[in-house]
Amino acid sequence: MTPALEALVAATETALADPSLTNDRDRAEAISPAMAALLDDPIPIPNEARQSLDGLAVGNLLYADPTARFHLLAVVFPEGTSSGVHHHGCWGVIGYLNGSDEETRYRAVRDDGDRAELEEVSRHRWTKGDITYLIPPHDGWHRVKSAGPGDGVSVHVLCRTPLEHPHRFWDRSSGAVLPYPFVEAAPGRFRAEVTGLS
Ligand SMILES: [Fe+2]
């Protein structure tokens, strides 16, 4: 843990415990200044957390709340890789550290849990210093594509634990929505893997 990460954890704990913050967006905005400070810090995260998993996208665990309310990941997308379209079922705060991320957001015209119809609502290219939120159900669908230069590295504060974070994948060709759980591919290193894709 770097001092900037410790401050981000403390800010998240404070936001989650603050009774005056009554919704996920207000809590995300309360966490955001500590994320901004981390992104501006000369040593924001340990260097080893910037590593891909032998060239594959990975989420390197930076911190897990002992009461399972949230966790921090350094998400590494090698240049040119994409996440596919997916949904986060609970809140998140994302800050961009390296490279860039072409993020497409979608609106669910219909979402039955295992089938969905989505339409694109926005497209942004995020770079170092930018912060975005995941606020489901409406702001939960997106796709990220690492547009370089270099690996895309972003810090995610995400609800629950990696293994309990609700994550679903949209198969654009069939409209099917499939589980997309984080799987611990190596100690403290998580990959989202689609289950049931035909
Ligand atoms: Fe995502």
Tab-separated table of N, CA, C and O in Angstrom, residues 26-149:
chain	number	residue	atom	x	y	z
A	26	ASP	N	-23.596	10.176	-4.752
A	26	ASP	CA	-23.040	11.097	-3.748
A	26	ASP	C	-21.809	10.485	-3.079
A	26	ASP	O	-20.822	11.175	-2.805
A	27	ARG	N	-21.877	9.186	-2.806
A	27	ARG	CA	-20.710	8.534	-2.188
A	27	ARG	C	-19.538	8.503	-3.170
A	27	ARG	O	-18.387	8.761	-2.783
A	28	ALA	N	-19.805	8.222	-4.447
A	28	ALA	CA	-18.725	8.207	-5.449
A	28	ALA	C	-18.084	9.593	-5.543
A	28	ALA	O	-16.853	9.710	-5.637
A	29	GLU	N	-18.904	10.633	-5.507
A	29	GLU	CA	-18.348	11.991	-5.587
A	29	GLU	C	-17.525	12.318	-4.346
A	29	GLU	O	-16.532	13.052	-4.433
A	30	ALA	N	-17.895	11.749	-3.203
A	30	ALA	CA	-17.119	11.973	-1.977
A	30	ALA	C	-15.770	11.240	-2.028
A	30	ALA	O	-14.797	11.688	-1.418
A	31	ILE	N	-15.721	10.129	-2.749
A	31	ILE	CA	-14.479	9.355	-2.888
A	31	ILE	C	-13.555	10.005	-3.924
A	31	ILE	O	-12.325	9.890	-3.855
A	32	SER	N	-14.145	10.719	-4.870
A	32	SER	CA	-13.421	11.213	-6.039
A	32	SER	C	-12.185	12.085	-5.724
A	32	SER	O	-11.147	11.914	-6.378
A	33	PRO	N	-12.220	13.002	-4.742
A	33	PRO	CA	-11.007	13.808	-4.492
A	33	PRO	C	-9.797	12.956	-4.095
A	33	PRO	O	-8.663	13.267	-4.494
A	34	ALA	N	-10.015	11.898	-3.331
A	34	ALA	CA	-8.884	11.032	-2.960
A	34	ALA	C	-8.375	10.268	-4.175
A	34	ALA	O	-7.171	10.020	-4.301
A	35	MET	N	-9.293	9.912	-5.078
A	35	MET	CA	-8.849	9.271	-6.331
A	35	MET	C	-8.032	10.262	-7.156
A	35	MET	O	-6.972	9.908	-7.702
A	36	ALA	N	-8.498	11.509	-7.243
A	36	ALA	CA	-7.765	12.528	-8.012
A	36	ALA	C	-6.365	12.736	-7.435
A	36	ALA	O	-5.381	12.851	-8.180
A	37	ALA	N	-6.273	12.765	-6.116
A	37	ALA	CA	-4.966	12.945	-5.479
A	37	ALA	C	-4.053	11.763	-5.779
A	37	ALA	O	-2.856	11.932	-6.049
A	38	LEU	N	-4.627	10.555	-5.776
A	38	LEU	CA	-3.824	9.363	-6.093
A	38	LEU	C	-3.291	9.443	-7.523
A	38	LEU	O	-2.122	9.150	-7.783
A	39	LEU	N	-4.158	9.847	-8.461
A	39	LEU	CA	-3.752	9.889	-9.868
A	39	LEU	C	-2.647	10.922	-10.093
A	39	LEU	O	-1.874	10.820	-11.041
A	40	ASP	N	-2.566	11.901	-9.202
A	40	ASP	CA	-1.588	12.970	-9.310
A	40	ASP	C	-0.325	12.667	-8.507
A	40	ASP	O	0.637	13.434	-8.538
A	41	ASP	N	-0.334	11.558	-7.790
A	41	ASP	CA	0.778	11.231	-6.894
A	41	ASP	C	1.925	10.608	-7.713
A	41	ASP	O	1.670	9.821	-8.620
A	42	PRO	N	3.186	10.938	-7.391
A	42	PRO	CA	4.298	10.342	-8.163
A	42	PRO	C	4.392	8.826	-7.985
A	42	PRO	O	4.892	8.131	-8.879
A	43	ILE	N	3.957	8.302	-6.839
A	43	ILE	CA	3.967	6.833	-6.645
A	43	ILE	C	2.556	6.422	-6.215
A	43	ILE	O	2.301	6.173	-5.032
A	44	PRO	N	1.620	6.344	-7.186
A	44	PRO	CA	0.225	6.092	-6.812
A	44	PRO	C	-0.028	4.667	-6.345
A	44	PRO	O	-0.787	4.446	-5.404
A	45	ILE	N	0.588	3.713	-7.034
A	45	ILE	CA	0.392	2.287	-6.714
A	45	ILE	C	1.745	1.599	-6.836
A	45	ILE	O	2.647	2.115	-7.493
A	46	PRO	N	1.897	0.421	-6.226
A	46	PRO	CA	3.165	-0.302	-6.394
A	46	PRO	C	3.391	-0.642	-7.878
A	46	PRO	O	2.442	-0.927	-8.608
A	47	ASN	N	4.648	-0.608	-8.299
A	47	ASN	CA	4.945	-0.858	-9.714
A	47	ASN	C	4.477	-2.221	-10.188
A	47	ASN	O	4.024	-2.379	-11.321
A	48	GLU	N	4.544	-3.239	-9.299
A	48	GLU	CA	4.161	-4.578	-9.746
A	48	GLU	C	2.676	-4.673	-10.081
A	48	GLU	O	2.261	-5.547	-10.826
A	49	ALA	N	1.892	-3.731	-9.541
A	49	ALA	CA	0.451	-3.750	-9.828
A	49	ALA	C	0.139	-3.266	-11.236
A	49	ALA	O	-1.004	-3.345	-11.690
A	50	ARG	N	1.146	-2.770	-11.946
A	50	ARG	CA	0.939	-2.314	-13.333
A	50	ARG	C	1.163	-3.416	-14.344
A	50	ARG	O	1.108	-3.177	-15.556
A	51	GLN	N	1.443	-4.629	-13.867
A	51	GLN	CA	1.792	-5.724	-14.770
A	51	GLN	C	0.548	-6.436	-15.292
A	51	GLN	O	-0.362	-6.757	-14.524
A	52	SER	N	0.548	-6.725	-16.603
A	52	SER	CA	-0.493	-7.586	-17.168
A	52	SER	C	-0.213	-9.011	-16.723
A	52	SER	O	0.826	-9.309	-16.122
A	53	LEU	N	-1.146	-9.906	-17.026
A	53	LEU	CA	-0.943	-11.314	-16.694
A	53	LEU	C	-0.391	-11.986	-17.957
A	53	LEU	O	-1.147	-12.482	-18.786
A	54	ASP	N	0.933	-11.913	-18.115
A	54	ASP	CA	1.589	-12.452	-19.319
A	54	ASP	C	0.904	-11.973	-20.590
A	54	ASP	O	0.604	-12.754	-21.500
A	55	GLY	N	0.622	-10.673	-20.649
A	55	GLY	CA	0.039	-10.085	-21.853
A	55	GLY	C	-1.472	-10.089	-21.873
A	55	GLY	O	-2.075	-9.574	-22.818
A	56	LEU	N	-2.094	-10.648	-20.856
A	56	LEU	CA	-3.564	-10.660	-20.777
A	56	LEU	C	-4.040	-9.586	-19.806
A	56	LEU	O	-3.333	-9.226	-18.860
A	57	ALA	N	-5.269	-9.132	-20.032
A	57	ALA	CA	-5.882	-8.172	-19.115
A	57	ALA	C	-6.044	-8.812	-17.745
A	57	ALA	O	-6.325	-10.011	-17.625
A	58	VAL	N	-5.891	-7.996	-16.701
A	58	VAL	CA	-5.977	-8.525	-15.334
A	58	VAL	C	-6.339	-7.393	-14.367
A	58	VAL	O	-6.061	-6.229	-14.639
A	59	GLY	N	-6.970	-7.772	-13.266
A	59	GLY	CA	-7.186	-6.844	-12.166
A	59	GLY	C	-6.308	-7.277	-11.006
A	59	GLY	O	-6.492	-8.372	-10.449
A	60	ASN	N	-5.331	-6.446	-10.664
A	60	ASN	CA	-4.419	-6.764	-9.560
A	60	ASN	C	-4.989	-6.178	-8.273
A	60	ASN	O	-5.197	-4.962	-8.183
A	61	LEU	N	-5.207	-7.049	-7.306
A	61	LEU	CA	-5.835	-6.598	-6.058
A	61	LEU	C	-4.888	-5.696	-5.277
A	61	LEU	O	-3.758	-6.074	-4.967
A	62	LEU	N	-5.379	-4.484	-4.954
A	62	LEU	CA	-4.592	-3.528	-4.180
A	62	LEU	C	-5.025	-3.505	-2.723
A	62	LEU	O	-4.226	-3.234	-1.834
A	63	TYR	N	-6.324	-3.760	-2.508
A	63	TYR	CA	-6.854	-3.713	-1.144
A	63	TYR	C	-8.212	-4.394	-1.136
A	63	TYR	O	-8.979	-4.259	-2.086
A	64	ALA	N	-8.506	-5.111	-0.066
A	64	ALA	CA	-9.834	-5.687	0.138
A	64	ALA	C	-10.323	-5.272	1.512
A	64	ALA	O	-9.638	-5.507	2.524
A	65	ASP	N	-11.475	-4.653	1.569
A	65	ASP	CA	-12.059	-4.234	2.839
A	65	ASP	C	-12.328	-5.469	3.699
A	65	ASP	O	-12.923	-6.438	3.213
A	66	PRO	N	-11.905	-5.465	4.972
A	66	PRO	CA	-12.091	-6.666	5.807
A	66	PRO	C	-13.559	-7.028	6.020
A	66	PRO	O	-13.853	-8.181	6.337
A	67	THR	N	-14.462	-6.077	5.835
A	67	THR	CA	-15.881	-6.416	5.979
A	67	THR	C	-16.579	-6.552	4.623
A	67	THR	O	-17.807	-6.537	4.552
A	68	ALA	N	-15.781	-6.685	3.556
A	68	ALA	CA	-16.297	-7.070	2.226
A	68	ALA	C	-17.223	-6.033	1.594
A	68	ALA	O	-18.028	-6.354	0.733
A	69	ARG	N	-17.071	-4.754	2.010
A	69	ARG	CA	-17.917	-3.734	1.389
A	69	ARG	C	-17.372	-3.256	0.053
A	69	ARG	O	-18.121	-2.813	-0.809
A	70	PHE	N	-16.037	-3.312	-0.114
A	70	PHE	CA	-15.425	-2.792	-1.350
A	70	PHE	C	-14.015	-3.361	-1.498
A	70	PHE	O	-13.462	-3.931	-0.544
A	71	HIS	N	-13.470	-3.204	-2.693
A	71	HIS	CA	-12.075	-3.582	-2.928
A	71	HIS	C	-11.484	-2.629	-3.959
A	71	HIS	O	-12.210	-1.928	-4.668
A	72	LEU	N	-10.156	-2.617	-4.002
A	72	LEU	CA	-9.442	-1.785	-4.972
A	72	LEU	C	-8.648	-2.692	-5.900
A	72	LEU	O	-7.930	-3.586	-5.434
A	73	LEU	N	-8.779	-2.439	-7.197
A	73	LEU	CA	-8.012	-3.165	-8.198
A	73	LEU	C	-7.216	-2.188	-9.047
A	73	LEU	O	-7.697	-1.093	-9.347
A	74	ALA	N	-6.014	-2.606	-9.458
A	74	ALA	CA	-5.333	-1.948	-10.570
A	74	ALA	C	-5.674	-2.792	-11.788
A	74	ALA	O	-5.256	-3.950	-11.887
A	75	VAL	N	-6.482	-2.235	-12.687
A	75	VAL	CA	-6.914	-2.987	-13.860
A	75	VAL	C	-5.980	-2.650	-15.018
A	75	VAL	O	-5.800	-1.482	-15.365
A	76	VAL	N	-5.372	-3.699	-15.570
A	76	VAL	CA	-4.391	-3.528	-16.641
A	76	VAL	C	-4.961	-4.120	-17.924
A	76	VAL	O	-5.281	-5.319	-17.972
A	77	PHE	N	-5.118	-3.275	-18.939
A	77	PHE	CA	-5.542	-3.743	-20.264
A	77	PHE	C	-4.392	-3.490	-21.230
A	77	PHE	O	-4.097	-2.333	-21.554
A	78	PRO	N	-3.722	-4.560	-21.697
A	78	PRO	CA	-2.674	-4.350	-22.692
A	78	PRO	C	-3.227	-3.583	-23.902
A	78	PRO	O	-4.400	-3.744	-24.255
A	79	GLU	N	-2.381	-2.754	-24.489
A	79	GLU	CA	-2.828	-1.900	-25.595
A	79	GLU	C	-3.516	-2.736	-26.664
A	79	GLU	O	-3.006	-3.770	-27.086
A	80	GLY	N	-4.681	-2.284	-27.090
A	80	GLY	CA	-5.427	-2.968	-28.146
A	80	GLY	C	-6.465	-3.947	-27.634
A	80	GLY	O	-7.332	-4.377	-28.392
A	81	THR	N	-6.423	-4.322	-26.365
A	81	THR	CA	-7.394	-5.291	-25.852
A	81	THR	C	-8.687	-4.591	-25.431
A	81	THR	O	-8.710	-3.390	-25.169
A	82	SER	N	-9.746	-5.377	-25.381
A	82	SER	CA	-11.067	-4.838	-25.056
A	82	SER	C	-11.763	-5.754	-24.062
A	82	SER	O	-11.515	-6.961	-24.031
A	83	SER	N	-12.656	-5.165	-23.295
A	83	SER	CA	-13.357	-5.931	-22.265
A	83	SER	C	-14.580	-6.667	-22.792
A	83	SER	O	-15.100	-7.552	-22.134
A	84	GLY	N	-15.069	-6.290	-23.981
A	84	GLY	CA	-16.412	-6.710	-24.354
A	84	GLY	C	-17.430	-5.894	-23.560
A	84	GLY	O	-17.070	-5.202	-22.594
A	85	VAL	N	-18.683	-5.959	-23.989
A	85	VAL	CA	-19.731	-5.181	-23.322
A	85	VAL	C	-20.167	-5.918	-22.063
A	85	VAL	O	-20.461	-7.120	-22.111
A	86	HIS	N	-20.165	-5.207	-20.934
A	86	HIS	CA	-20.501	-5.874	-19.678
A	86	HIS	C	-21.189	-4.908	-18.713
A	86	HIS	O	-21.153	-3.691	-18.900
A	87	HIS	N	-21.769	-5.477	-17.685
A	87	HIS	CA	-22.542	-4.709	-16.707
A	87	HIS	C	-21.995	-4.919	-15.304
A	87	HIS	O	-21.709	-6.056	-14.907
A	88	HIS	N	-21.843	-3.815	-14.583
A	88	HIS	CA	-21.490	-3.879	-13.161
A	88	HIS	C	-22.780	-3.711	-12.360
A	88	HIS	O	-23.481	-2.717	-12.526
A	89	GLY	N	-23.057	-4.657	-11.496
A	89	GLY	CA	-24.315	-4.642	-10.760
A	89	GLY	C	-24.300	-3.831	-9.490
A	89	GLY	O	-25.307	-3.733	-8.798
A	90	CYS	N	-23.146	-3.242	-9.137
A	90	CYS	CA	-23.094	-2.307	-8.023
A	90	CYS	C	-21.986	-1.292	-8.291
A	90	CYS	O	-21.222	-1.429	-9.230
A	91	TRP	N	-21.896	-0.302	-7.438
A	91	TRP	CA	-21.152	0.927	-7.726
A	91	TRP	C	-19.645	0.749	-7.920
A	91	TRP	O	-19.035	-0.217	-7.432
A	92	GLY	N	-19.043	1.727	-8.584
A	92	GLY	CA	-17.593	1.771	-8.733
A	92	GLY	C	-17.105	3.172	-9.039
A	92	GLY	O	-17.863	4.015	-9.530
A	93	VAL	N	-15.849	3.422	-8.708
A	93	VAL	CA	-15.169	4.669	-9.045
A	93	VAL	C	-13.883	4.277	-9.760
A	93	VAL	O	-13.104	3.470	-9.243
A	94	ILE	N	-13.667	4.823	-10.962
A	94	ILE	CA	-12.527	4.430	-11.797
A	94	ILE	C	-11.672	5.656	-12.076
A	94	ILE	O	-12.188	6.701	-12.475
A	95	GLY	N	-10.365	5.521	-11.870
A	95	GLY	CA	-9.428	6.607	-12.179
A	95	GLY	C	-8.353	6.087	-13.120
A	95	GLY	O	-7.822	4.996	-12.924
A	96	TYR	N	-8.035	6.894	-14.131
A	96	TYR	CA	-7.100	6.448	-15.169
A	96	TYR	C	-5.680	6.919	-14.880
A	96	TYR	O	-5.436	8.097	-14.646
A	97	LEU	N	-4.763	5.955	-14.942
A	97	LEU	CA	-3.367	6.208	-14.568
A	97	LEU	C	-2.417	6.212	-15.755
A	97	LEU	O	-1.439	6.938	-15.763
A	98	ASN	N	-2.645	5.320	-16.715
A	98	ASN	CA	-1.686	5.188	-17.821
A	98	ASN	C	-2.397	4.759	-19.089
A	98	ASN	O	-3.395	4.050	-19.034
A	99	GLY	N	-1.843	5.169	-20.231
A	99	GLY	CA	-2.448	4.828	-21.505
A	99	GLY	C	-3.763	5.568	-21.658
A	99	GLY	O	-3.951	6.666	-21.126
A	100	SER	N	-4.699	4.959	-22.386
A	100	SER	CA	-6.012	5.573	-22.532
A	100	SER	C	-7.050	4.481	-22.668
A	100	SER	O	-6.732	3.313	-22.899
A	101	ASP	N	-8.280	4.889	-22.508
A	101	ASP	CA	-9.384	3.939	-22.508
A	101	ASP	C	-10.513	4.544	-23.331
A	101	ASP	O	-11.027	5.599	-22.988
A	102	GLU	N	-10.838	3.873	-24.432
A	102	GLU	CA	-12.030	4.266	-25.181
A	102	GLU	C	-13.200	3.556	-24.538
A	102	GLU	O	-13.329	2.332	-24.647
A	103	GLU	N	-14.014	4.313	-23.838
A	103	GLU	CA	-15.125	3.705	-23.117
A	103	GLU	C	-16.440	4.010	-23.825
A	103	GLU	O	-16.747	5.176	-24.095
A	104	THR	N	-17.198	2.979	-24.114
A	104	THR	CA	-18.533	3.129	-24.683
A	104	THR	C	-19.530	2.774	-23.600
A	104	THR	O	-19.379	1.750	-22.928
A	105	ARG	N	-20.495	3.651	-23.414
A	105	ARG	CA	-21.556	3.383	-22.432
A	105	ARG	C	-22.839	3.013	-23.168
A	105	ARG	O	-23.107	3.520	-24.254
A	106	TYR	N	-23.625	2.158	-22.539
A	106	TYR	CA	-24.861	1.671	-23.147
A	106	TYR	C	-26.026	1.877	-22.197
A	106	TYR	O	-25.877	1.847	-20.978
A	107	ARG	N	-27.185	2.020	-22.828
A	107	ARG	CA	-28.441	2.080	-22.085
A	107	ARG	C	-29.199	0.802	-22.387
A	107	ARG	O	-29.222	0.339	-23.539
A	108	ALA	N	-29.782	0.215	-21.372
A	108	ALA	CA	-30.580	-0.990	-21.591
A	108	ALA	C	-31.986	-0.581	-22.033
A	108	ALA	O	-32.725	0.033	-21.277
A	109	VAL	N	-32.304	-0.896	-23.279
A	109	VAL	CA	-33.675	-0.712	-23.748
A	109	VAL	C	-34.549	-1.737	-23.032
A	109	VAL	O	-35.694	-1.470	-22.679
A	110	ARG	N	-33.931	-2.911	-22.790
A	110	ARG	CA	-34.607	-4.000	-22.096
A	110	ARG	C	-33.510	-4.815	-21.423
A	110	ARG	O	-32.447	-5.004	-22.015
A	111	ASP	N	-33.719	-5.244	-20.203
A	111	ASP	CA	-32.745	-6.095	-19.516
A	111	ASP	C	-33.513	-7.073	-18.648
A	111	ASP	O	-34.047	-6.711	-17.599
A	112	ASP	N	-33.589	-8.313	-19.128
A	112	ASP	CA	-34.348	-9.338	-18.409
A	112	ASP	C	-33.455	-10.189	-17.514
A	112	ASP	O	-33.886	-11.228	-17.024
A	113	GLY	N	-32.205	-9.784	-17.337
A	113	GLY	CA	-31.295	-10.567	-16.513
A	113	GLY	C	-30.441	-11.502	-17.345
A	113	GLY	O	-29.226	-11.456	-17.271
A	114	ASP	N	-31.074	-12.329	-18.164
A	114	ASP	CA	-30.303	-13.244	-18.997
A	114	ASP	C	-30.376	-12.895	-20.487
A	114	ASP	O	-29.742	-13.545	-21.314
A	115	ARG	N	-31.162	-11.866	-20.819
A	115	ARG	CA	-31.190	-11.327	-22.179
A	115	ARG	C	-31.332	-9.813	-22.075
A	115	ARG	O	-31.967	-9.307	-21.149
A	116	ALA	N	-30.728	-9.114	-23.036
A	116	ALA	CA	-30.836	-7.659	-22.998
A	116	ALA	C	-30.759	-7.095	-24.398
A	116	ALA	O	-30.234	-7.727	-25.327
A	117	GLU	N	-31.313	-5.901	-24.514
A	117	GLU	CA	-31.185	-5.128	-25.742
A	117	GLU	C	-30.582	-3.794	-25.324
A	117	GLU	O	-31.139	-3.100	-24.468
A	118	LEU	N	-29.415	-3.472	-25.895
A	118	LEU	CA	-28.692	-2.275	-25.473
A	118	LEU	C	-28.544	-1.308	-26.629
A	118	LEU	O	-28.462	-1.732	-27.784
A	119	GLU	N	-28.453	-0.038	-26.300
A	119	GLU	CA	-28.096	0.938	-27.331
A	119	GLU	C	-27.015	1.859	-26.781
A	119	GLU	O	-26.999	2.197	-25.597
A	120	GLU	N	-26.103	2.228	-27.702
A	120	GLU	CA	-24.976	3.077	-27.308
A	120	GLU	C	-25.475	4.462	-26.930
A	120	GLU	O	-26.313	5.027	-27.616
A	121	VAL	N	-24.937	4.995	-25.827
A	121	VAL	CA	-25.327	6.357	-25.443
A	121	VAL	C	-24.147	7.329	-25.436
A	121	VAL	O	-24.343	8.533	-25.566
A	122	SER	N	-22.916	6.832	-25.275
A	122	SER	CA	-21.788	7.771	-25.287
A	122	SER	C	-20.501	7.025	-25.565
A	122	SER	O	-20.421	5.801	-25.388
A	123	ARG	N	-19.514	7.802	-25.980
A	123	ARG	CA	-18.189	7.248	-26.225
A	123	ARG	C	-17.179	8.309	-25.803
A	123	ARG	O	-17.298	9.459	-26.215
A	124	HIS	N	-16.241	7.927	-24.942
A	124	HIS	CA	-15.240	8.890	-24.474
A	124	HIS	C	-13.868	8.234	-24.545
A	124	HIS	O	-13.755	7.014	-24.421
A	125	ARG	N	-12.867	9.064	-24.708
A	125	ARG	CA	-11.502	8.561	-24.558
A	125	ARG	C	-10.947	9.162	-23.275
A	125	ARG	O	-10.746	10.369	-23.175
A	126	TRP	N	-10.736	8.295	-22.297
A	126	TRP	CA	-10.234	8.738	-21.004
A	126	TRP	C	-8.720	8.589	-20.962
A	126	TRP	O	-8.166	7.618	-21.488
A	127	THR	N	-8.058	9.541	-20.320
A	127	THR	CA	-6.605	9.462	-20.161
A	127	THR	C	-6.244	9.811	-18.720
A	127	THR	O	-7.131	10.092	-17.900
A	128	LYS	N	-4.944	9.792	-18.454
A	128	LYS	CA	-4.455	9.969	-17.080
A	128	LYS	C	-5.112	11.161	-16.381
A	128	LYS	O	-5.158	12.266	-16.922
A	129	GLY	N	-5.621	10.902	-15.195
A	129	GLY	CA	-6.241	11.949	-14.399
A	129	GLY	C	-7.763	11.946	-14.469
A	129	GLY	O	-8.414	12.545	-13.622
A	130	ASP	N	-8.327	11.263	-15.483
A	130	ASP	CA	-9.793	11.240	-15.603
A	130	ASP	C	-10.411	10.262	-14.603
A	130	ASP	O	-9.812	9.222	-14.267
A	131	ILE	N	-11.615	10.592	-14.161
A	131	ILE	CA	-12.342	9.754	-13.188
A	131	ILE	C	-13.755	9.543	-13.705
A	131	ILE	O	-14.412	10.494	-14.152
A	132	THR	N	-14.212	8.290	-13.661
A	132	THR	CA	-15.598	7.984	-14.042
A	132	THR	C	-16.228	7.116	-12.958
A	132	THR	O	-15.522	6.530	-12.128
A	133	TYR	N	-17.568	7.041	-13.002
A	133	TYR	CA	-18.306	6.256	-12.008
A	133	TYR	C	-19.119	5.175	-12.691
A	133	TYR	O	-19.573	5.338	-13.824
A	134	LEU	N	-19.329	4.101	-11.964
A	134	LEU	CA	-20.319	3.090	-12.341
A	134	LEU	C	-21.441	3.199	-11.321
A	134	LEU	O	-21.208	2.989	-10.124
A	135	ILE	N	-22.618	3.568	-11.804
A	135	ILE	CA	-23.759	3.738	-10.900
A	135	ILE	C	-24.942	2.969	-11.487
A	135	ILE	O	-25.772	3.543	-12.212
A	136	PRO	N	-24.999	1.660	-11.248
A	136	PRO	CA	-26.121	0.905	-11.785
A	136	PRO	C	-27.410	1.227	-11.029
A	136	PRO	O	-27.324	1.775	-9.925
A	137	PRO	N	-28.567	0.911	-11.595
A	137	PRO	CA	-28.691	0.088	-12.800
A	137	PRO	C	-28.469	0.854	-14.100
A	137	PRO	O	-28.116	0.233	-15.111
A	138	HIS	N	-28.607	2.198	-14.090
A	138	HIS	CA	-28.590	2.890	-15.384
A	138	HIS	C	-27.185	3.080	-15.919
A	138	HIS	O	-26.967	2.982	-17.123
A	139	ASP	N	-26.230	3.387	-15.055
A	139	ASP	CA	-24.854	3.607	-15.509
A	139	ASP	C	-23.982	2.415	-15.155
A	139	ASP	O	-22.935	2.557	-14.510
A	140	GLY	N	-24.430	1.228	-15.557
A	140	GLY	CA	-23.669	0.023	-15.259
A	140	GLY	C	-23.130	-0.691	-16.484
A	140	GLY	O	-22.189	-1.467	-16.385
A	141	TRP	N	-23.723	-0.420	-17.665
A	141	TRP	CA	-23.287	-1.103	-18.898
A	141	TRP	C	-22.187	-0.319	-19.590
A	141	TRP	O	-22.350	0.880	-19.853
A	142	HIS	N	-21.077	-0.990	-19.918
A	142	HIS	CA	-20.043	-0.322	-20.705
A	142	HIS	C	-19.103	-1.325	-21.366
A	142	HIS	O	-19.178	-2.529	-21.121
A	143	ARG	N	-18.290	-0.767	-22.242
A	143	ARG	CA	-17.219	-1.538	-22.846
A	143	ARG	C	-15.978	-0.666	-22.817
A	143	ARG	O	-16.057	0.539	-23.089
A	144	VAL	N	-14.846	-1.240	-22.460
A	144	VAL	CA	-13.609	-0.468	-22.456
A	144	VAL	C	-12.617	-1.092	-23.430
A	144	VAL	O	-12.543	-2.312	-23.562
A	145	LYS	N	-11.908	-0.207	-24.138
A	145	LYS	CA	-10.911	-0.660	-25.111
A	145	LYS	C	-9.648	0.143	-24.867
A	145	LYS	O	-9.680	1.373	-24.808
A	146	SER	N	-8.555	-0.571	-24.685
A	146	SER	CA	-7.283	0.072	-24.362
A	146	SER	C	-6.671	0.632	-25.638
A	146	SER	O	-6.289	-0.113	-26.539
A	147	ALA	N	-6.617	1.971	-25.713
A	147	ALA	CA	-6.235	2.629	-26.963
A	147	ALA	C	-4.814	3.189	-26.945
A	147	ALA	O	-4.425	3.903	-27.871
A	148	GLY	N	-4.039	2.875	-25.885
A	148	GLY	CA	-2.633	3.252	-25.853
A	148	GLY	C	-2.403	4.743	-25.681
A	148	GLY	O	-3.354	5.500	-25.504
A	149	PRO	N	-1.161	5.213	-25.692
A	149	PRO	CA	0.032	4.389	-25.870
A	149	PRO	C	0.378	3.598	-24.600
A	149	PRO	O	0.224	4.108	-23.497
